[in-house]
mmCIF file of C-alpha atoms in Angstrom:
data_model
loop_
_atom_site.group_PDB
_atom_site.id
_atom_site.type_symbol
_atom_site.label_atom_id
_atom_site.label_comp_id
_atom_site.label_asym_id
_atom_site.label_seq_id
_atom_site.Cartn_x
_atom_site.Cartn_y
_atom_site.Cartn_z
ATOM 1 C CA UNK A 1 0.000 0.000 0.000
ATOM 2 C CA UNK A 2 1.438 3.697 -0.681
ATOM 3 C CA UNK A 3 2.063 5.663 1.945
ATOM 4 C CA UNK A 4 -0.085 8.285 1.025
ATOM 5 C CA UNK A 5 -2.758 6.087 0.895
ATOM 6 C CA UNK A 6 -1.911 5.182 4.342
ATOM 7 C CA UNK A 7 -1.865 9.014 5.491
ATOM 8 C CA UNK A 8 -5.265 9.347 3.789
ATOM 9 C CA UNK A 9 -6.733 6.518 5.937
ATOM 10 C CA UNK A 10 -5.350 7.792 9.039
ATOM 11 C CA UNK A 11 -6.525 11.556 9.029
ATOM 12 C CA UNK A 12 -9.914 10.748 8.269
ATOM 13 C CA UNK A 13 -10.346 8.113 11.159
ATOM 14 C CA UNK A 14 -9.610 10.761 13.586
ATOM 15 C CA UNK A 15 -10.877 14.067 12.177
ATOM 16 C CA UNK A 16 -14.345 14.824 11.961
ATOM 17 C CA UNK A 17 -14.644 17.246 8.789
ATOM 18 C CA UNK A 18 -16.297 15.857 6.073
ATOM 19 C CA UNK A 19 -14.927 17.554 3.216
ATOM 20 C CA UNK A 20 -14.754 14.616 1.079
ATOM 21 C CA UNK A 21 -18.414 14.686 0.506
ATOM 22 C CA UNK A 22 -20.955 17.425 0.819
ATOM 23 C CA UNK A 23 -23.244 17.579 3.960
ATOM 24 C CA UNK A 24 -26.562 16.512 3.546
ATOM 25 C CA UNK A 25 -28.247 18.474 6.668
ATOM 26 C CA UNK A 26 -31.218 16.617 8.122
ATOM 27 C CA UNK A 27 -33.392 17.902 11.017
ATOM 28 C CA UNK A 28 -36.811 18.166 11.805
ATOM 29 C CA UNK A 29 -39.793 20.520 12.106
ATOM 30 C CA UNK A 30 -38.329 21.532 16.077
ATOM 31 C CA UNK A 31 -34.538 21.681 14.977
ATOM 32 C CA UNK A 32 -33.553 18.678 16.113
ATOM 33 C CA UNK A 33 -30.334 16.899 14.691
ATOM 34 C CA UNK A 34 -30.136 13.609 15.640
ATOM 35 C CA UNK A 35 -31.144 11.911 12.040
ATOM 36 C CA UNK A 36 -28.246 14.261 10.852
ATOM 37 C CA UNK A 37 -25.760 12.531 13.307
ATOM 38 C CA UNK A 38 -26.802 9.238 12.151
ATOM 39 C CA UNK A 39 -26.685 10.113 8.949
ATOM 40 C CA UNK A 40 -22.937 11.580 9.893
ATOM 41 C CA UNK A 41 -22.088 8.403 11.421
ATOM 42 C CA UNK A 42 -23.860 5.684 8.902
ATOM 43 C CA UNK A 43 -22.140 7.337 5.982
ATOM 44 C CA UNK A 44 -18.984 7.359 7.818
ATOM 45 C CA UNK A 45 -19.095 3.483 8.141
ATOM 46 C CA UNK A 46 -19.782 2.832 4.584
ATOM 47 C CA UNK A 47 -17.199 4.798 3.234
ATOM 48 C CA UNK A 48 -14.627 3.143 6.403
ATOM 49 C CA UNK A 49 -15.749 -0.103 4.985
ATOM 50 C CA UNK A 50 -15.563 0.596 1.552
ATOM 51 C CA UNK A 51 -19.383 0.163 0.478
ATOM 52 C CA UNK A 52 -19.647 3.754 -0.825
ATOM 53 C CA UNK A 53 -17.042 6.376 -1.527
ATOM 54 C CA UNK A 54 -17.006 9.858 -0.780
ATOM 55 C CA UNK A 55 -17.158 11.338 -4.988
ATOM 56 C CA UNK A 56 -20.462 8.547 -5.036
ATOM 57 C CA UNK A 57 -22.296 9.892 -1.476
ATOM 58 C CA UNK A 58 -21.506 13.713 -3.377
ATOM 59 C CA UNK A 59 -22.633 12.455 -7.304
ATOM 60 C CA UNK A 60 -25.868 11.221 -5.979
ATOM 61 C CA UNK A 61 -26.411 14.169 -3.729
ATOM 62 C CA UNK A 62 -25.984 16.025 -7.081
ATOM 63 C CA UNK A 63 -28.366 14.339 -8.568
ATOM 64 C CA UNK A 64 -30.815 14.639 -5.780
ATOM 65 C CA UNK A 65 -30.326 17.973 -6.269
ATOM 66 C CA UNK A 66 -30.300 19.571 -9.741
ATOM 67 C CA UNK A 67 -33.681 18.495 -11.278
ATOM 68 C CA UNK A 68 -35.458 21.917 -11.061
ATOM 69 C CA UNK A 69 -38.404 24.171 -11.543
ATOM 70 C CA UNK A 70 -36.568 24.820 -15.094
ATOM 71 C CA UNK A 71 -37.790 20.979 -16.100
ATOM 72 C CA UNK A 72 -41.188 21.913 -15.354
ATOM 73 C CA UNK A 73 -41.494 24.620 -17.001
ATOM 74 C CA UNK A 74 -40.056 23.302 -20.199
ATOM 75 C CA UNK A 75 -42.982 19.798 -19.911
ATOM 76 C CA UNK A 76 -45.262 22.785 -19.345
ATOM 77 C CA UNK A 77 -44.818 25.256 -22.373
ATOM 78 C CA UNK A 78 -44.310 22.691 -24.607
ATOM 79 C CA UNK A 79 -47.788 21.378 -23.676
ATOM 80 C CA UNK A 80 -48.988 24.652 -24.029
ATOM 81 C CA UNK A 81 -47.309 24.537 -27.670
ATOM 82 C CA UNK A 82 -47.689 21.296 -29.092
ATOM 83 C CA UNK A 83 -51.245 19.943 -28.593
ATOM 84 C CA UNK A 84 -50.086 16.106 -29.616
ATOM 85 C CA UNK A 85 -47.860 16.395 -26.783
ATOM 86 C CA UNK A 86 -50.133 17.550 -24.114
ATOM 87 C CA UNK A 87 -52.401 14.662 -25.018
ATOM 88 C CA UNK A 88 -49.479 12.601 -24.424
ATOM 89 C CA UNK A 89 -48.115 14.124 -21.071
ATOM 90 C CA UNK A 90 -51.903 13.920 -19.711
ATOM 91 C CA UNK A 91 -52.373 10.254 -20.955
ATOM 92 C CA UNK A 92 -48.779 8.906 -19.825
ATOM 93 C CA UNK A 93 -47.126 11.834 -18.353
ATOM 94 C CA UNK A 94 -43.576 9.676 -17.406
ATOM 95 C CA UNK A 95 -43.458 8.429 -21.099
ATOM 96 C CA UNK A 96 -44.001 12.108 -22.336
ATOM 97 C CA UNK A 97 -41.780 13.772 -19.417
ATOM 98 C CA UNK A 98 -39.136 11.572 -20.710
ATOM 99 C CA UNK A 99 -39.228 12.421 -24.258
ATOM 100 C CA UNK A 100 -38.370 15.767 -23.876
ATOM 101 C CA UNK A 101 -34.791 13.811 -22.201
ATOM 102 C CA UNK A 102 -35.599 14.177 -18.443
ATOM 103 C CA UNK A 103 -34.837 11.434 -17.072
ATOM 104 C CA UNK A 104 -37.602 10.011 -14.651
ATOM 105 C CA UNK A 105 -37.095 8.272 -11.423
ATOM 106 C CA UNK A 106 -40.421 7.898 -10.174
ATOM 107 C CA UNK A 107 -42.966 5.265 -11.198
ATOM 108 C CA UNK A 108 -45.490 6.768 -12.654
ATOM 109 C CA UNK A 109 -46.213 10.742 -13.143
ATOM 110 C CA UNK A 110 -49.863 11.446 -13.192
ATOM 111 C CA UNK A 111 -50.519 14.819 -14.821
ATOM 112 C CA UNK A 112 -53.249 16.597 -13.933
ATOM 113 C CA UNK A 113 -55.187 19.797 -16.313
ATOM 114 C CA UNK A 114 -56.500 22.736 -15.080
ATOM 115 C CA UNK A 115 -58.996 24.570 -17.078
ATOM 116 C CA UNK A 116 -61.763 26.968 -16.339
ATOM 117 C CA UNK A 117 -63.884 24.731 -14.067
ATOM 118 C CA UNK A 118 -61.228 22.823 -12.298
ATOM 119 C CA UNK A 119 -58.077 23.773 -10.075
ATOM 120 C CA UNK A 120 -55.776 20.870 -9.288
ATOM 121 C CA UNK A 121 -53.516 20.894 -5.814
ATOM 122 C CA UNK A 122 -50.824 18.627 -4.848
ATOM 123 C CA UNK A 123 -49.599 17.694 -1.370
ATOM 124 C CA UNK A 124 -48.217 14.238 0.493
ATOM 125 C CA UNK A 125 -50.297 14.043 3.776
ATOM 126 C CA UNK A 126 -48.640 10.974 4.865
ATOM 127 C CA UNK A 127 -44.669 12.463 4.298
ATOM 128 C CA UNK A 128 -42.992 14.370 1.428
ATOM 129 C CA UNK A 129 -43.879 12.661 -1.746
ATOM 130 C CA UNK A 130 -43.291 15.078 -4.916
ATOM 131 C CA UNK A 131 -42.188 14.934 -8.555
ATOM 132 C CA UNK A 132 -38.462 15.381 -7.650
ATOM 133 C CA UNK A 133 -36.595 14.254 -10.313
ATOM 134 C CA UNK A 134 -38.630 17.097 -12.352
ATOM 135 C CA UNK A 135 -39.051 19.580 -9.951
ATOM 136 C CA UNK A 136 -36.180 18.841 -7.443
ATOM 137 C CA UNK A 137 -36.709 18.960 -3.828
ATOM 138 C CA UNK A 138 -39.867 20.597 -2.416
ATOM 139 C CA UNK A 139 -40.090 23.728 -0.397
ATOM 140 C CA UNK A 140 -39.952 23.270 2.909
ATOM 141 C CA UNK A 141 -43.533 24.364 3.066
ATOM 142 C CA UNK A 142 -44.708 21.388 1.108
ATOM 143 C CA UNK A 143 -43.026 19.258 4.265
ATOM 144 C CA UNK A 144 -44.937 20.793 7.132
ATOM 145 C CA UNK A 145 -47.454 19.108 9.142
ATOM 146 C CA UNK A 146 -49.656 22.238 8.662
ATOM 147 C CA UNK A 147 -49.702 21.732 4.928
ATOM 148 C CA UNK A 148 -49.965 18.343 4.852
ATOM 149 C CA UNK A 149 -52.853 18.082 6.798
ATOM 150 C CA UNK A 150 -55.096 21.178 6.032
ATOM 151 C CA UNK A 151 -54.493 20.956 1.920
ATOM 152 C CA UNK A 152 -57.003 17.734 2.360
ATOM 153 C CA UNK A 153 -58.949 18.951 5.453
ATOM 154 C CA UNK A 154 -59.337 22.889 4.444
ATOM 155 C CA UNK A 155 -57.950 22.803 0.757
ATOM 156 C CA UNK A 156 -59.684 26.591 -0.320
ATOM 157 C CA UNK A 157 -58.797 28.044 3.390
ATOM 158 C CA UNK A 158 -54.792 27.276 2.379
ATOM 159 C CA UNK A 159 -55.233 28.613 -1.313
ATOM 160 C CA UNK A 160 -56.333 31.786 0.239
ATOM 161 C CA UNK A 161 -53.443 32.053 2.365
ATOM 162 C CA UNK A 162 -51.286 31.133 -0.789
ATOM 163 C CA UNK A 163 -53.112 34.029 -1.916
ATOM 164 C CA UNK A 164 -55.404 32.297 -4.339
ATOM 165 C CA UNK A 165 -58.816 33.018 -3.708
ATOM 166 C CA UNK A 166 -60.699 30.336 -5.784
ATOM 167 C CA UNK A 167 -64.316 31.021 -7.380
ATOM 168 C CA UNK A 168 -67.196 28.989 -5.588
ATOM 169 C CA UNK A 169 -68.111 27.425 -9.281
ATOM 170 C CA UNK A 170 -64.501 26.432 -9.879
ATOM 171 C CA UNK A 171 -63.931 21.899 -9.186
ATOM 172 C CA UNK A 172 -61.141 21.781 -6.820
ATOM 173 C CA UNK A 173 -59.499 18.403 -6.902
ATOM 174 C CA UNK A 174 -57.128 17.599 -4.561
ATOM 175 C CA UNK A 175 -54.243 14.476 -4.892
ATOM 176 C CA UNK A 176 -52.972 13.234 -1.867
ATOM 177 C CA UNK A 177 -49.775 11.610 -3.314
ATOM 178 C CA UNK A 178 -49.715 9.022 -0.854
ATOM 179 C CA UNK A 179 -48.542 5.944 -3.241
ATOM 180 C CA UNK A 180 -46.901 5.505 -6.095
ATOM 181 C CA UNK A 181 -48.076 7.772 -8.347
ATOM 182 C CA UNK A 182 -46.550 11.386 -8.503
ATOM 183 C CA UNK A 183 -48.137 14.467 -9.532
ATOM 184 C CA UNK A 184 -47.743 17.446 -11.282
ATOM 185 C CA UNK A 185 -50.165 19.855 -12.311
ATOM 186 C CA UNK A 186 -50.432 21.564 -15.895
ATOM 187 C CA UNK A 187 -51.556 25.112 -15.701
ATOM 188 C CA UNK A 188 -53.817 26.777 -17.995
ATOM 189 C CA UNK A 189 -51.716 28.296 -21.299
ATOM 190 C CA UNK A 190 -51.468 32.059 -21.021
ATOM 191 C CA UNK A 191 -53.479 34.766 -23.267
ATOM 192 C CA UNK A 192 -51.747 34.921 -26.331
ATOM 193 C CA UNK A 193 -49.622 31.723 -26.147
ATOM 194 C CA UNK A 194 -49.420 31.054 -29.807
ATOM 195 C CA UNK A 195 -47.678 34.282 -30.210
ATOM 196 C CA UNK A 196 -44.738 33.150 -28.004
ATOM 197 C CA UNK A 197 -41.730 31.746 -27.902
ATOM 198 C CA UNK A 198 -41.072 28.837 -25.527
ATOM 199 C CA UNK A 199 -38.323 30.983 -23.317
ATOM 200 C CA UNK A 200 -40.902 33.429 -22.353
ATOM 201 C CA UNK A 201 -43.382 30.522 -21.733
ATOM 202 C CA UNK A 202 -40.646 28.721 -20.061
ATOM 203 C CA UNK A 203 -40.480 31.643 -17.316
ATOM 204 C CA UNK A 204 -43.711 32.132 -16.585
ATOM 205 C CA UNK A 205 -43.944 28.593 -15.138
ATOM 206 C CA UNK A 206 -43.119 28.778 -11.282
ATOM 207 C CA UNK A 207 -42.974 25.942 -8.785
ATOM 208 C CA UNK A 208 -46.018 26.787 -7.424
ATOM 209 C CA UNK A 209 -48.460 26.538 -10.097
ATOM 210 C CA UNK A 210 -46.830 22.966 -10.816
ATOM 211 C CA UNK A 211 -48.037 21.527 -7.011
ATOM 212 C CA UNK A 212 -51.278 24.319 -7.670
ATOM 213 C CA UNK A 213 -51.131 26.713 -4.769
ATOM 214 C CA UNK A 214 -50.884 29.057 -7.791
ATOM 215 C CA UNK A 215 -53.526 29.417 -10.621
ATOM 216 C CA UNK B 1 -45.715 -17.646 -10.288
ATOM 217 C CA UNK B 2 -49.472 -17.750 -11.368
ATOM 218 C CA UNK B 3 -49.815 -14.135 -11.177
ATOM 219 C CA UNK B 4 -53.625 -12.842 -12.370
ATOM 220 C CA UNK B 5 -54.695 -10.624 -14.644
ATOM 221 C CA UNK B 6 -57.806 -10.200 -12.798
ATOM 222 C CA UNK B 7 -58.727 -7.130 -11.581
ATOM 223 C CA UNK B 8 -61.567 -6.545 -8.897
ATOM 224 C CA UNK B 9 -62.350 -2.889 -9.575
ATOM 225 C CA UNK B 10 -63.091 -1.265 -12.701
ATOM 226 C CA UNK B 11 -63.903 2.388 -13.432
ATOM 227 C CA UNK B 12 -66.437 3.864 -12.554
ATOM 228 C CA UNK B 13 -67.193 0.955 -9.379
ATOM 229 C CA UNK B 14 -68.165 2.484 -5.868
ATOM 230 C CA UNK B 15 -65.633 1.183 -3.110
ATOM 231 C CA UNK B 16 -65.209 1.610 0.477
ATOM 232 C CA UNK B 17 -61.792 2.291 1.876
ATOM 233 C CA UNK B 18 -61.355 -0.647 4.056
ATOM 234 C CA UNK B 19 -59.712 -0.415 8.059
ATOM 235 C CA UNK B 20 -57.673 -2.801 8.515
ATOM 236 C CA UNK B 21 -55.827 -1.539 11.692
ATOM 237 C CA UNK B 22 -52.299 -2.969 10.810
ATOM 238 C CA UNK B 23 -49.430 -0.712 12.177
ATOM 239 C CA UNK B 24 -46.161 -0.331 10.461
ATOM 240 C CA UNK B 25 -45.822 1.639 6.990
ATOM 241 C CA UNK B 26 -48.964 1.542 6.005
ATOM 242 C CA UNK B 27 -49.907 3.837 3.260
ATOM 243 C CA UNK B 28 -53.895 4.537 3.356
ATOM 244 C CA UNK B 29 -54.534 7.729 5.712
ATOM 245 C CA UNK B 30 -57.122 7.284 8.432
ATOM 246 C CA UNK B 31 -59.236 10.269 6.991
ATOM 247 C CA UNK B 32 -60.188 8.106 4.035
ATOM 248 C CA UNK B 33 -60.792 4.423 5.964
ATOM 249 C CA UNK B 34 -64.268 3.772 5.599
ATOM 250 C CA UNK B 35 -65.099 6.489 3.168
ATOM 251 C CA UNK B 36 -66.861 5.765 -0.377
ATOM 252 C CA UNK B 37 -65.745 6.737 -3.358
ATOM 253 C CA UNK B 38 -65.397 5.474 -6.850
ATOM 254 C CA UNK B 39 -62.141 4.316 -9.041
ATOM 255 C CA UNK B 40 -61.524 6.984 -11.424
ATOM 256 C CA UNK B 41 -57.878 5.237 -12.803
ATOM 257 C CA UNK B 42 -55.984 1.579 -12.433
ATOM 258 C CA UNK B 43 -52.094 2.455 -12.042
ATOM 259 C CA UNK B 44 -50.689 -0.886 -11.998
ATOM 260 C CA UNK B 45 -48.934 -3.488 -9.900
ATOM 261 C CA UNK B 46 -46.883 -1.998 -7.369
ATOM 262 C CA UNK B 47 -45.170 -3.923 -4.339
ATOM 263 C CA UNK B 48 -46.677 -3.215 -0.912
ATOM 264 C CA UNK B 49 -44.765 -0.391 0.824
ATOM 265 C CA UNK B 50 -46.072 -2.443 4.433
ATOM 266 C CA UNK B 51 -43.680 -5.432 2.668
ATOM 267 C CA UNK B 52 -40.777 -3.089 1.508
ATOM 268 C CA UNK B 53 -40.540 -1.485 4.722
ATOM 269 C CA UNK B 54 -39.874 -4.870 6.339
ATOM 270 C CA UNK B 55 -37.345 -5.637 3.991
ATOM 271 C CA UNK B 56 -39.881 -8.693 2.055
ATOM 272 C CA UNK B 57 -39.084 -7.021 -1.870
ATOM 273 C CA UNK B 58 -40.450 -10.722 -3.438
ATOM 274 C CA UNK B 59 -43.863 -9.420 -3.643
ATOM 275 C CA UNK B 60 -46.439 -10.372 -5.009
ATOM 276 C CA UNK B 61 -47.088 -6.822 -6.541
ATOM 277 C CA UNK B 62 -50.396 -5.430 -5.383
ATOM 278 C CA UNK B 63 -53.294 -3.538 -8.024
ATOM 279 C CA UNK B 64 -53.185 -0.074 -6.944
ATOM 280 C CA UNK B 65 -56.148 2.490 -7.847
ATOM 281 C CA UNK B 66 -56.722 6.178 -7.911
ATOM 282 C CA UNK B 67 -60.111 6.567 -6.019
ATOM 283 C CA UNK B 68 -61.992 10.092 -5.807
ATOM 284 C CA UNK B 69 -63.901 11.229 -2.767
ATOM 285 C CA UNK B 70 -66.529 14.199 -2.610
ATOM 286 C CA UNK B 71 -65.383 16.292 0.271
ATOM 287 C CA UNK B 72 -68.281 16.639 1.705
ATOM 288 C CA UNK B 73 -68.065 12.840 2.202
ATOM 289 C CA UNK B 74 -64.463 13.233 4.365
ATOM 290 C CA UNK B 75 -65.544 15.616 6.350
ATOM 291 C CA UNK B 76 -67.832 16.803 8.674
ATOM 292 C CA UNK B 77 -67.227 20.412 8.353
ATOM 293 C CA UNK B 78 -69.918 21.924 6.223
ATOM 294 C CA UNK B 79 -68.500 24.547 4.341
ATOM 295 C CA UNK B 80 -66.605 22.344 1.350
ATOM 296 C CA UNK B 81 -68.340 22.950 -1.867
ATOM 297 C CA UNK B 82 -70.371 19.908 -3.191
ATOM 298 C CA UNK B 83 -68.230 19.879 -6.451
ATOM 299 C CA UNK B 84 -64.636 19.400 -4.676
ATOM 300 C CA UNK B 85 -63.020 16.090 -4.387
ATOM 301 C CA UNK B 86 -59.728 14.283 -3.240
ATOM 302 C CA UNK B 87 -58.197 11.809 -5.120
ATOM 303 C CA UNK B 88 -55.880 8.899 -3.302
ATOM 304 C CA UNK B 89 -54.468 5.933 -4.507
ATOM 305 C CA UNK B 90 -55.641 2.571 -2.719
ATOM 306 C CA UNK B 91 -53.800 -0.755 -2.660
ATOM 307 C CA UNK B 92 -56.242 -3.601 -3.812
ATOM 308 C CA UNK B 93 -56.546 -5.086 -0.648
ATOM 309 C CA UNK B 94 -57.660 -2.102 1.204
ATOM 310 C CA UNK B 95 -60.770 -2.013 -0.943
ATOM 311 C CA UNK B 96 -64.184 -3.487 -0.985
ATOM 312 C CA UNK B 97 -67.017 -3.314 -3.600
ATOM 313 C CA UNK B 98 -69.521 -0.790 -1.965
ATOM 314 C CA UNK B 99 -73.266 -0.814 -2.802
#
């Protein structure tokens, strides 16, 4: 074995930095930390013992991390665009998300129209389900208790606080993304939309109309 | 091995969310357990998330539906209007034909 090797083994059993691989910070609604120190600790045992390295822990961290709002927006204006393709996205949304090259982790995405008459909202009563490989990770919003449980117990009363005050006469469907599926909601096309060019579209999509606490 | 391709629920059928009081990672919420509602979509075979949690990833993979509910049937509060609904997905055998 080289000795540098050997040097490399040795300061990282004693130190406690982990700037090998980038922190993943874990704690819950009060601020507690202790899933981050087992986190600290369990990853520190599989890279010790050789079952992950510290580039691998950092690459999927990445990965975790870079889907975006920017992916949504692109499925979105090019269903606004291309009226083949929205047929598509709304009849086998993973099949058309991954056309466009995103690549699709989840099982199934289920995505769901609004028009006129209906408003869709998202939300994961039971934890933190979410489109991620599309949208990336949710806002920490999405994650409370208080969302969790009043989007399926007092779904208009949130809206409003969202400030989106929904007509009486408007369907309000809500999707408690408690399985497999994952959801993702297409947002009515814009005045005009023929007229523009998918960049424009593109950023007028924002995270919140694609979970629906935004019309 | 003999895995069948028959399904209990179509579209369209009225079902009640069954309660079958098993702890561990179960996925079906208590607000819907013993609510009616009807299938609206069939997603598939999925493996039970109350096996995967234990660690049992042989299956066998379960039918899984999308079921809508009227709010007005989840809740007691009155003020939901009669056109809103919540749509969940169900694992097969938390389901019963309703009449």
């Amino acid at each position: 074995m080289h000795e540098d090797h050997d040097d490399h083994t040795h300061d990282h059993s004693h130190d406690h930095t982990h700037d090998e691989y980038e922190a993943l910070v874990i704690e819950d609604d009060a601020g507690n930390i202790e899933a981050q120190i087992i986190i600290d600790a369990l990853q520190d045992v599989l890279i010790s013992k050789g079952l992950l390295t510290a580039p691998e822990v950092t690459k999927e961290i990445e990965k975790l991390e870079s889907p975006g709002i920017h992916l949504g927006a692109k499925v979105v204006a090019k269903a606004w665009t291309d009226p083949d393709y929205k047929q598509r996205l709304l009849s086998n949304g993973k099949s058309a998300v991954q056309e466009i090259g995103i690549a699709v982790g989840e099982a199934q995405i289920v995505v769901v129209e609004n028009t006129d008459e209906v408003h869709n909202l998202i939300t994961c009563t039971l934890c933190s389900c979410y489109p991620r490989s599309i949208l990336g990770q949710p806002p920490s919003w999405y994650i409370s208790k208080a969302y969790r449980a009043r989007t399926v117990r007092e779904p208009r009363s949130v809206l409003s606080e969202f400030g989106l005050d929904l007509e009486d006469d408007v369907q309000l469907i809500v999707h408690d993304s408690n399985a497999d599926m994952r959801y993702l909601v297409l947002p009515q096309a814009p005045a005009g939309v023929e007229q523009m060019e998918a960049d424009g579209l593109e950023a007028m999509v924002t995270r919140d109309h694609l979970i629906g606490v935004s019309r | 091995m003999s895995e069948t391709k028959f399904r209990r629920f179509d579209i369209g059928d009225l079902v009640e969310v069954l309660d079958l009081g098993k702890s561990g990672h179960v996925r079906i919420p208590v607000y819907v357990r013993g609510k009616r509602g009807h299938v609206i979509q069939y997603c598939g075979k999925y493996l039970n998330p109350e096996d995967l949690a234990v660690g049992k990833t042989a299956g066998p993979a379960i039918d899984l539906y999308r079921v809508e509910f009227t709010q007005t049937s989840l809740w007691d509060e009155p003020d939901h209007p009669a056109q809103d609904r919540l749509i969940i997905e169900i694992y097969d055998h938390w389901l019963t034909a309703a009449k």
